Coordinates of C-alpha atoms in Angstrom, one line a residue:
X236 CA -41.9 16.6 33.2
X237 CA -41.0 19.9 31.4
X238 CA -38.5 21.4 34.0
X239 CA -36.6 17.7 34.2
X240 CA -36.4 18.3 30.9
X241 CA -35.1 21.1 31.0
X242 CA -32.4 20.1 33.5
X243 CA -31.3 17.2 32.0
X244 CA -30.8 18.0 28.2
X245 CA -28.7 21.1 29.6
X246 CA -26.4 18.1 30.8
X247 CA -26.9 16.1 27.9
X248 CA -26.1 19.4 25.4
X249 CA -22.9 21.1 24.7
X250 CA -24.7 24.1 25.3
X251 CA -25.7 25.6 28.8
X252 CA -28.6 27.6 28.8
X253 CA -30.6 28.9 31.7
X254 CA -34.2 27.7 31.4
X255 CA -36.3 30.3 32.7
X256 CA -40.5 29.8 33.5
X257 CA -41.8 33.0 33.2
X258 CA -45.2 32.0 30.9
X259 CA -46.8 34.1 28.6
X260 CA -49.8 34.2 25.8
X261 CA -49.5 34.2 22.2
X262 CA -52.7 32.6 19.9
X263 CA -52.1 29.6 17.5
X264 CA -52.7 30.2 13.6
X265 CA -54.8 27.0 14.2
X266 CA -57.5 28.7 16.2
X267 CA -57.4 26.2 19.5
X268 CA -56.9 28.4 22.2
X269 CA -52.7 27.6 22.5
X270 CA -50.3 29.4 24.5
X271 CA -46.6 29.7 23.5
X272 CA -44.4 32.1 23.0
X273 CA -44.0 36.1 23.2
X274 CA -41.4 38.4 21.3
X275 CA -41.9 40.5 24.7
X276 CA -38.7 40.9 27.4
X277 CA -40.2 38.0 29.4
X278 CA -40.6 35.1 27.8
X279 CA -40.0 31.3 28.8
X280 CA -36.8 28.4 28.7
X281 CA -35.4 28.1 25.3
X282 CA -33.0 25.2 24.6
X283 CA -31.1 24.5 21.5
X284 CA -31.3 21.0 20.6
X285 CA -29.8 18.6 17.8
X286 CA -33.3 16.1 16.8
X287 CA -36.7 16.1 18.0
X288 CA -38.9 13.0 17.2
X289 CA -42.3 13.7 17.9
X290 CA -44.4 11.0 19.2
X291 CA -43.1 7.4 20.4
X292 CA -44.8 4.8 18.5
X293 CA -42.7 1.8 17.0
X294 CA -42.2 4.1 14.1
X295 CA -40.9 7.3 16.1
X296 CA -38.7 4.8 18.3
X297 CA -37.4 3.3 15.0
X298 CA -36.9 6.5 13.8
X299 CA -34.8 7.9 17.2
X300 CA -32.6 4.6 17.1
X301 CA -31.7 5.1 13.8
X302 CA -30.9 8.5 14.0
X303 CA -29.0 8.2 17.3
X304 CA -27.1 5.5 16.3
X305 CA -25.4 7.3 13.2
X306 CA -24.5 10.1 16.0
X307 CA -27.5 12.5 16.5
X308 CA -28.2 14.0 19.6
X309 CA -32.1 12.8 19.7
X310 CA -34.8 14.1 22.0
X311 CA -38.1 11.6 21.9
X312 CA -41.6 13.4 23.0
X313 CA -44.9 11.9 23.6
X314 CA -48.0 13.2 25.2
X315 CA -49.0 9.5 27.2
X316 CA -47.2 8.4 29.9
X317 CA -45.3 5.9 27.9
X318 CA -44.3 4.3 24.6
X319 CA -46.1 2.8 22.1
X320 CA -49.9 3.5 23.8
X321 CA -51.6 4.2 21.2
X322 CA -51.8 2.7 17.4
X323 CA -48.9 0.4 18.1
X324 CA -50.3 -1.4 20.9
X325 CA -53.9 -1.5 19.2
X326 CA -52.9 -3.8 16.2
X327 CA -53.1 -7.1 15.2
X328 CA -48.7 -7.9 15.4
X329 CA -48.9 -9.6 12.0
X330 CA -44.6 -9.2 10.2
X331 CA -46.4 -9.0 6.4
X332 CA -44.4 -9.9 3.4
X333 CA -45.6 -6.9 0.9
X334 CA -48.4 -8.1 -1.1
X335 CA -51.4 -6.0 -1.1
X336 CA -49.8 -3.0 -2.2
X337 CA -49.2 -1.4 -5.9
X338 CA -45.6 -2.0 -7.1
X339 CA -43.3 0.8 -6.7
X340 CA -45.2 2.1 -3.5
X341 CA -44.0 3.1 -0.6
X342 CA -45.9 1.1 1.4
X343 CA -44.3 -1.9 -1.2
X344 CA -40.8 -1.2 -0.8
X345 CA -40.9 -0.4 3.1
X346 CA -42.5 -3.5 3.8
X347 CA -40.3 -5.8 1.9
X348 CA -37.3 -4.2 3.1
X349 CA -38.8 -3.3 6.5
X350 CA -39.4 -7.3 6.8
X351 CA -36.0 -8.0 6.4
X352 CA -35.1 -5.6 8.7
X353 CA -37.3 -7.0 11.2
X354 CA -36.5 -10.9 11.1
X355 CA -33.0 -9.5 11.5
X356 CA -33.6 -7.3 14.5
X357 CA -35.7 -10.1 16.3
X358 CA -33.4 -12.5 16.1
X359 CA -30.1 -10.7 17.0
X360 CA -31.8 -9.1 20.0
X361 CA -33.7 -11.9 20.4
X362 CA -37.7 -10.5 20.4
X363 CA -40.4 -13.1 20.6
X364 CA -41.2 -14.0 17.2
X365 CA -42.1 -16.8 14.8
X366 CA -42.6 -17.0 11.1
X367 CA -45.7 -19.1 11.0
X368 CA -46.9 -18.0 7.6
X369 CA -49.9 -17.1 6.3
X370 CA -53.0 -18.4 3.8
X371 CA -54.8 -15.8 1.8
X372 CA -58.2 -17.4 0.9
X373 CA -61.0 -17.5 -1.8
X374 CA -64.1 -19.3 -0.3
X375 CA -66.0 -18.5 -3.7
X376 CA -64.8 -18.6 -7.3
X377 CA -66.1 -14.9 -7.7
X378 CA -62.6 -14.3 -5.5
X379 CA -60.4 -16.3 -7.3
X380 CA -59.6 -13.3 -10.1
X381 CA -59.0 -11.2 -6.9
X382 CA -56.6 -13.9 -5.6
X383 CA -54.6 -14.1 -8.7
X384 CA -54.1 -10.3 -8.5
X385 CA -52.9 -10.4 -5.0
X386 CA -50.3 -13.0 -6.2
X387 CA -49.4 -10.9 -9.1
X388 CA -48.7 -7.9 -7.2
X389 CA -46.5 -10.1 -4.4
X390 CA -44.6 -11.3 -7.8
X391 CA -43.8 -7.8 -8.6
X392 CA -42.9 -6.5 -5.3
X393 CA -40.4 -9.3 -5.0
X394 CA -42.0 -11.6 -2.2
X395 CA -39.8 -14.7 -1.9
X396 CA -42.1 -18.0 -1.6
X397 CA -45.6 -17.5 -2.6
X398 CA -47.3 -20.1 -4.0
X399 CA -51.3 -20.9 -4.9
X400 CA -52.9 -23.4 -3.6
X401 CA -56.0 -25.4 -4.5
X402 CA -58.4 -25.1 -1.6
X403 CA -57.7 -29.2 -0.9
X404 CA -54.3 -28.6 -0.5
X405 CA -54.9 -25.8 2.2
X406 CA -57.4 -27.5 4.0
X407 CA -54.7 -30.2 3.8
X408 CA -52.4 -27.8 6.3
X409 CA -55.7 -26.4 8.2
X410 CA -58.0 -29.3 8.6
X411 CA -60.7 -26.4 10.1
X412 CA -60.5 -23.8 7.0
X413 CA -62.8 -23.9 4.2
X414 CA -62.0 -22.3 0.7
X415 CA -61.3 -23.0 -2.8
X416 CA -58.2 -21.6 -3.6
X417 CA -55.7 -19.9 -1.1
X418 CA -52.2 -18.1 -1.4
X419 CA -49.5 -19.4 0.5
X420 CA -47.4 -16.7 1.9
X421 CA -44.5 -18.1 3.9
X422 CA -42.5 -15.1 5.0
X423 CA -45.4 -13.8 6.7
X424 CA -45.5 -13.8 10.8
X425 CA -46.1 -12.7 14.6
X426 CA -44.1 -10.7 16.7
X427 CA -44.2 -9.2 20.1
X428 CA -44.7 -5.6 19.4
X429 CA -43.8 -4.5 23.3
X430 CA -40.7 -6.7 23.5
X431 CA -39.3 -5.1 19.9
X432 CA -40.5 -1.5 21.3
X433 CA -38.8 -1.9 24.7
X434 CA -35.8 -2.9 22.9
X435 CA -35.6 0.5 20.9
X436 CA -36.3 2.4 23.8
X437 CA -33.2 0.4 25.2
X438 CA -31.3 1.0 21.9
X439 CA -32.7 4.7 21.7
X440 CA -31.3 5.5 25.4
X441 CA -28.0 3.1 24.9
X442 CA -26.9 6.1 22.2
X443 CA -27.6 8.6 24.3
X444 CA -31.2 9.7 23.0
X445 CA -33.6 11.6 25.7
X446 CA -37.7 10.7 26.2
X447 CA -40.0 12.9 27.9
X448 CA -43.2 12.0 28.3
X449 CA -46.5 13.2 29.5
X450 CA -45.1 16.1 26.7
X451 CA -47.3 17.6 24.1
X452 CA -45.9 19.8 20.8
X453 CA -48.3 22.8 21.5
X454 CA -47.8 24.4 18.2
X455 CA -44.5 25.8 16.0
X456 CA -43.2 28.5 13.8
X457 CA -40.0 28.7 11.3
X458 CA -37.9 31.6 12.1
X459 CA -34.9 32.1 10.8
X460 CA -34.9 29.0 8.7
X461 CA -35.4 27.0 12.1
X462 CA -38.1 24.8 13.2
X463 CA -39.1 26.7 16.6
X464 CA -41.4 24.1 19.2
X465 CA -43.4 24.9 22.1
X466 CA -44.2 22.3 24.4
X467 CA -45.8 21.8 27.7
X468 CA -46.7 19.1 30.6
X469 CA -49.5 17.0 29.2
X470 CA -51.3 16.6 32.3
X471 CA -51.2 20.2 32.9
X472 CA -52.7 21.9 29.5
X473 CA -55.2 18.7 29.8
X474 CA -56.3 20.3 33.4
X475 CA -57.0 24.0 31.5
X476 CA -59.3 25.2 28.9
X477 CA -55.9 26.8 27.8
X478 CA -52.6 25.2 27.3
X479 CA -49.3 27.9 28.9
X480 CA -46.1 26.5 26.5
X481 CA -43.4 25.6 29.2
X482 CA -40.9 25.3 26.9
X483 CA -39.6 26.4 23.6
X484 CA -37.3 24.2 21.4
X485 CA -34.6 24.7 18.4
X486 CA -34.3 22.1 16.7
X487 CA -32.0 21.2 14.0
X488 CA -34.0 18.5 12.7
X489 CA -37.8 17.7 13.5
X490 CA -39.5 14.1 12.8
X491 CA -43.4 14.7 13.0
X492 CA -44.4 10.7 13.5
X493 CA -47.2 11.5 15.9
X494 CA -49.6 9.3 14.0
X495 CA -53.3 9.6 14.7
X496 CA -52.2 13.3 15.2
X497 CA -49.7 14.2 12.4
X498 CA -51.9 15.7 10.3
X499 CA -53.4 18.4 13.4
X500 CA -49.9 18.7 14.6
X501 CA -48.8 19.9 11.4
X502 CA -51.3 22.6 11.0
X503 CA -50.1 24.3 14.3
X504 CA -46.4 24.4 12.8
X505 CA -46.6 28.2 11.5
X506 CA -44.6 28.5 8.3
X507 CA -46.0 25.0 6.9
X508 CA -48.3 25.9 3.9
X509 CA -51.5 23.6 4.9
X510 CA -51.6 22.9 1.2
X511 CA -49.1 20.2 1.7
X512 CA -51.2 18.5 5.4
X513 CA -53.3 15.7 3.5
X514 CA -57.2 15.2 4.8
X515 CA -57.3 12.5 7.7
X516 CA -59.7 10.2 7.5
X517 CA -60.2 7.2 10.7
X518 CA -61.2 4.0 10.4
X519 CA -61.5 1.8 13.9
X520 CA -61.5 -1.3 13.9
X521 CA -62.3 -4.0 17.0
X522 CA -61.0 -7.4 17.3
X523 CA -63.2 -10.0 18.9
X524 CA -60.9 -13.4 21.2
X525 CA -61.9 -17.2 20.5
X526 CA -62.9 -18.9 24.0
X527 CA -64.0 -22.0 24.5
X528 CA -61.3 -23.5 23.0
X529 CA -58.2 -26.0 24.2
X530 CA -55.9 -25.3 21.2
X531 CA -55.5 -22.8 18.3
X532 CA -58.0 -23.9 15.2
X533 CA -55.2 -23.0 12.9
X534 CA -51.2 -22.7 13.0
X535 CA -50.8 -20.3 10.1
X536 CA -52.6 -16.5 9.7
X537 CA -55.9 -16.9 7.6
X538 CA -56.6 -13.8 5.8
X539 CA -59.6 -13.4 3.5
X540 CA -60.0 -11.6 0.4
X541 CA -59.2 -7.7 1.7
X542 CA -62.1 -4.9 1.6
X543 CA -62.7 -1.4 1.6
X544 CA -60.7 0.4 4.2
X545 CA -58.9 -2.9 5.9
X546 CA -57.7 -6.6 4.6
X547 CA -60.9 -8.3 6.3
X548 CA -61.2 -9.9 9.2
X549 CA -58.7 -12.3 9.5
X550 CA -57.4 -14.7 12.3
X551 CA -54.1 -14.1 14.2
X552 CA -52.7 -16.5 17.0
X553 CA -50.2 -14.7 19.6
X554 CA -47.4 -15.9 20.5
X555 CA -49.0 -17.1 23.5
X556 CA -51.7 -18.9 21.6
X557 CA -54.4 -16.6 22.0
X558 CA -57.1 -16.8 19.1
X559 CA -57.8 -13.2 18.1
X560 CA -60.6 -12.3 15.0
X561 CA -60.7 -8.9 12.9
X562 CA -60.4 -5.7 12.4
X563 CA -63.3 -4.7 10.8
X564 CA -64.1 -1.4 9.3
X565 CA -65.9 1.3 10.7
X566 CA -65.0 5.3 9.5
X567 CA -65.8 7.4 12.5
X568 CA -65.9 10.8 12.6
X569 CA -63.3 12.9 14.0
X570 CA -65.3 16.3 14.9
X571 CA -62.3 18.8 15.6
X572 CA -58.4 18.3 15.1
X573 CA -58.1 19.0 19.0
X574 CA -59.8 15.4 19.2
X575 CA -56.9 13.7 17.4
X576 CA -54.5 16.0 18.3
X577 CA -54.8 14.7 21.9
X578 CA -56.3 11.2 20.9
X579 CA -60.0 12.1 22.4
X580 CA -60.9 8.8 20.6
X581 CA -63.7 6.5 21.8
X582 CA -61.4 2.8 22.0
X583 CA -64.7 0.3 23.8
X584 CA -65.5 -2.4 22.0
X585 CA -69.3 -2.9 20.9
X586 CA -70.2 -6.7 21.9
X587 CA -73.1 -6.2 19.3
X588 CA -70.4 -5.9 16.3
X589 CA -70.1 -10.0 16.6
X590 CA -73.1 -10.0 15.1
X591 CA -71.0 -8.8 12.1
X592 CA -68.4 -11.0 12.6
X593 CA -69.9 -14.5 12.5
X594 CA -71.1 -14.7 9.0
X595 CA -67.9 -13.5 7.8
X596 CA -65.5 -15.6 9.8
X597 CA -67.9 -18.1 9.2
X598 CA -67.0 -18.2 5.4
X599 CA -63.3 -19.5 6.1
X600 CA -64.4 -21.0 9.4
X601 CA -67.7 -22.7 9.5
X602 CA -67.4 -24.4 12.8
X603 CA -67.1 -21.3 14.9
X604 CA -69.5 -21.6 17.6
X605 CA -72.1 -19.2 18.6
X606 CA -70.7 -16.9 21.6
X607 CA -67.8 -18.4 21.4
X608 CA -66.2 -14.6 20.4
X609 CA -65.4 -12.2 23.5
X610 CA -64.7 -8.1 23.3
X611 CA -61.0 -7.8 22.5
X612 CA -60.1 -4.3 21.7
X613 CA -59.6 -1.5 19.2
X614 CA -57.6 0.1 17.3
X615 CA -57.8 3.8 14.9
X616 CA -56.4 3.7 11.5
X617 CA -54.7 6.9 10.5
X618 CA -55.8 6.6 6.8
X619 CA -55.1 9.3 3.9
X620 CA -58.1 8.1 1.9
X621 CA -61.8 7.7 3.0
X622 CA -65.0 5.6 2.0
X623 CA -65.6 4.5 -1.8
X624 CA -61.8 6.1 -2.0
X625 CA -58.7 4.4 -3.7
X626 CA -56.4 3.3 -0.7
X627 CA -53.4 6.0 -0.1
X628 CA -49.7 5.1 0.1
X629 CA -47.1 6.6 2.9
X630 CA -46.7 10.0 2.8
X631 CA -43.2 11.4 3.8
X632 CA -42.4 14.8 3.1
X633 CA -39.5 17.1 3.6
X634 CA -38.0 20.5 2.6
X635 CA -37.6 19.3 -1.0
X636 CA -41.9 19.2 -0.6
X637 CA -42.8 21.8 1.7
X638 CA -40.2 24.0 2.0
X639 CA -39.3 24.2 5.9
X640 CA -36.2 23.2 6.9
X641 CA -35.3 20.7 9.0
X642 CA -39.0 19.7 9.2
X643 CA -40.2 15.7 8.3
X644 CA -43.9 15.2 8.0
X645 CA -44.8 11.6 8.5
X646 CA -48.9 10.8 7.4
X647 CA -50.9 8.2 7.1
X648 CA -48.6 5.4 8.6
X649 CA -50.7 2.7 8.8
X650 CA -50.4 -1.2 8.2
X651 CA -48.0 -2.1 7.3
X652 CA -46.2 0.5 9.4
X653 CA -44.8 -1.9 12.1
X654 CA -43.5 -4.1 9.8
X655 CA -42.4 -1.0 7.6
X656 CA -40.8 0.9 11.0
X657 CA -37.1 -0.3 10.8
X658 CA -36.8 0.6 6.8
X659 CA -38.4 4.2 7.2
X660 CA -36.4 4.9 9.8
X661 CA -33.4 3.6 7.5
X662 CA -34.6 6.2 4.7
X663 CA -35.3 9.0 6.9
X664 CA -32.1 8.7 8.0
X665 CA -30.2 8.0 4.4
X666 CA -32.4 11.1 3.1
X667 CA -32.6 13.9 5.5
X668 CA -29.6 13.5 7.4
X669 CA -26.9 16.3 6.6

C-alpha cells in the first residue's frame, strides 16, 4: 500500500517529490525493535503533507470529514484492512443523551452536543436510525438514591425529556420488565454504526481526503518544530521480527485517534515528554444474543443501574430486531504496548460468562429462559482509569499541554465516543486549526 501511497498523494499534493525506497535502520526510543529513518546519504521517500489522522474509527473518520471539509488536505491511516474494524464495530450502537457523566466533563458536553450532531447527520444523509428511548431501572429500593443521582446529573448536563417513573408506570410501556422505579430517557437511541461510517468515508473522499490502509505509524520524532512520521505496509512489518519504515511523513497537523493504541503510539513519537501519555487500562466486555424468540421482549433500551468499569448489562434491539444482552466487565491484562499497539487482543467470547449473565438480566427480566442467550461478541474498552478507580473523562491534548506542534493526542475515547464523534471532531477543528 505504501508506494500507492506514495504515487498518489504526489498527485493529490502541490508538491512533487520523488519517493525513493532505499530502507535503512534506526532504533525506537520505545525499545520495540522499529526501523525508520537514518540522517545517512541514503535514506527513504519523504513527502510533505497537509493532515494526518491516525487511525480510522468513527472518531478518526469524524475527525478527517471535519477537517477536510473546512479545506485541509487530509491523509487517513489505519493498520486493518478497512474502517471502523476495531472498537467501533465491537459496541453496542446505543445514540446516549448525556447522563451518566459529571457536569462540565468532556465526556458531558460531547455527548449532548455530539447527539445533536448525530440525529442531524442521520437524517440528512439518511443513516438507519430510530430514537426508541430508553428506561434506566432500579429493581430494589437500595438503587433508588442511585437513580435520583443519575436524573440529577441529566438535569445539569441539559438532557431535554427525562422524567422518573414509578416502576408500574414502566412496566406499563414494557409489559416484560420488572423494577420499582425507572428513568425515562427519551432522546436516547440506535443507529447503524457502518452505514454512518461509510457515509464519512464517502464524505471524507468527496473533499478530497486520502486513506491508506493496511498502514501502521511505526514511530515519530519532532524536528524542526515538525511532527516527522514513519510508516510502513502493515502486512509486511507483521511478517518480520523487525519492522523497515517505508515511508517518512511531514505533517503539518497530526490527529493521534488510534484508540486501543493511542497511548503506545504516543510513546514512539520522540519529542513527546511521556509525562503527558496517561496509563491504559482495558476492560472487555462480551455481549450474549436472545434466541428463541418471535419478537423483541422490549421496544425501548433497558439499562440497569451502571457499575464499576461499564453501565451494566443492558438490552439493545438492532435495527433489525436482533435482541442483544451486555457488556460486562472484565479488566484484562495488556502484557506489552506492542500488544495494543497492533491490537494483539484476544476478541472470543467465553459461552461460560452466561453463567454471569442470567442472574443479572434476570433482575430487570425475570422470564429469560435458560439457554436461551448465544455467544455474540466483544469489544476492548480503551479506559484511562482501572479497578476500584474513579471513571476518567476524554483526554485531548495539544501543543498548549505538551508542547509539540502540530501534534493532537486523543486517549481514552470510549462510550460515549460514537455518539460524542461528530462534536470532537467539531472542537478539534474549532481549536487546533490555524
Amino acid at each position: 500500500m505504501l508506494p500507492c501511497l506514495g504515487r498518489k498523494w504526489m498527485r493529490l499534493s502541490t508538491r512533487n517529490l520523488k519517493p525513493t525506497w532505499n530502507l535503512i535502520n534506526v532504533v525506537d526510543a520505545s525499545k520495540t525493535i522499529v526501523r525508520g529513518i537514518s540522517g545517512g546519504a541514503e535514506t527513504i521517500a519523504k513527502e510533505r503533507v497537509d493532515t494526518v489522522v491516525i487511525g480510522a474509527g468513527v472518531v478518526g473518520l469524524a475527525v478527517a470529514r471535519e477537517l477536510s471539509l473546512r479545506g485541509r488536505e487530509v491523509l487517513i491511516l489505519d493498520a486493518a484492512s478497512s474502517f471502523g474494524t476495531v472498537t467501533s464495530s465491537r459496541n453496542s450502537e446505543v445514540v446516549h443523551a448525556g447522563i451518566y457523566y459529571p457536569p462540565n466533563s468532556l465526556k458531558a458536553k460531547f455527548c449532548v452536543r455530539g447527539r445533536e450532531l448525530l440525529y442531524k447527520y442521520c437524517s440528512e444523509y439518511e443513516i438507519p436510525h430510530k430514537k426508541i428511548g430508553k428506561l434506566i431501572v432500579a429493581t430494589g429500593s437500595s438503587e433508588i438514591p442511585k437513580l435520583d443521582l443519575l436524573m440529577h446529573l441529566g438535569t445539569q448536563n441539559r438532557v431535554s425529556g427525562l422524567r422518573m417513573l414509578e416502576g408500574f408506570e414502566a412496566m406499563r410501556m414494557e409489559p416484560q420488565l420488572r423494577c420499582v422505579k425507572a428513568l425515562l430517557s427519551p432522546e436516547s437511541g440506535i443507529l447503524d454504526t457502518h452505514s454512518f461510517m461509510l457515509s464519512l468515508v464517502g464524505e471524507a473522499q468527496n473533499n478530497h481526503a486520502t486513506f491508506s490502509y493496511n498502514t501502521v505509524v511505526l514511530n515519530g520524532r519532532v524536528e524542526e518544530k515538525k511532527m516527522h512520521l514513519y510508516v510502513a505496509d502493515t502486512r509486511f512489518s507483521e511478517s518480520r521480527c523487525e519492522a523497515e519504515a517505508q515511508l517518512e511523513l511531514i505533517p503539518n497537523l497530526v490527529v493521534n485517534s488510534a484508540g486501543l493504541g493511542a497511548q503506545a503510539l504516543a510513546k514512539r513519537l520522540h519529542g513527546l515528554d511521556h509525562r503527558f501519555v496517561p496509563s491504559s487500562h482495558y476492560a472487555r466486555g462480551c455481549y450474549f444474543t436472545l434466541s428463541g424468540i418471535k419478537a423483541p421482549p422490549f421496544n425501548k433500551l433497558v439499562y440497569p443501574i451502571p457499575e464499576e468499569g461499564g453501565l451494566g448489562v443492558h438490552v439493545t434491539v438492532d435495527l433489525n430486531g436482533l435482541v442483544k444482552f451486555g457488556p460486562d466487565v472484565e479488566w484484562i491484562e495488556c502484557t506489552d504496548d506492542t500488544s495494543s499497539f497492533l491490537n494483539k487482543f484476544d476478541y472470543r467470547v467465553n459461552p461460560q460468562r452466561s453463567e454471569k449473565f442470567y442472574p443479572e438480566i434476570r433482575k430487570y427480566y425475570p422470564d429469560l429462559k435458560d439457554g436461551s442467550l448465544e455467544p455474540g461478541y466483544s469489544g476492548i474498552r480503551p479506559k484511562l482509569s482501572g479497578p476500584k478507580q474513579s471513571p476518567a473523562d476524554f483526554v485531548i491534548q495539544g501543543e498548549e499541554t505538551h508542547g509539540v506542534p502540530g501534534l493532537v493526542n486523543l486517549f481514552g475515547i470510549e462510550s460515549p465516543g460514537l455518539t460524542s464523534s461528530l462534536a470532537i471532531a467539531e472542537h478539534i477543528a474549532n481549536k487546533f486549526l490555524r
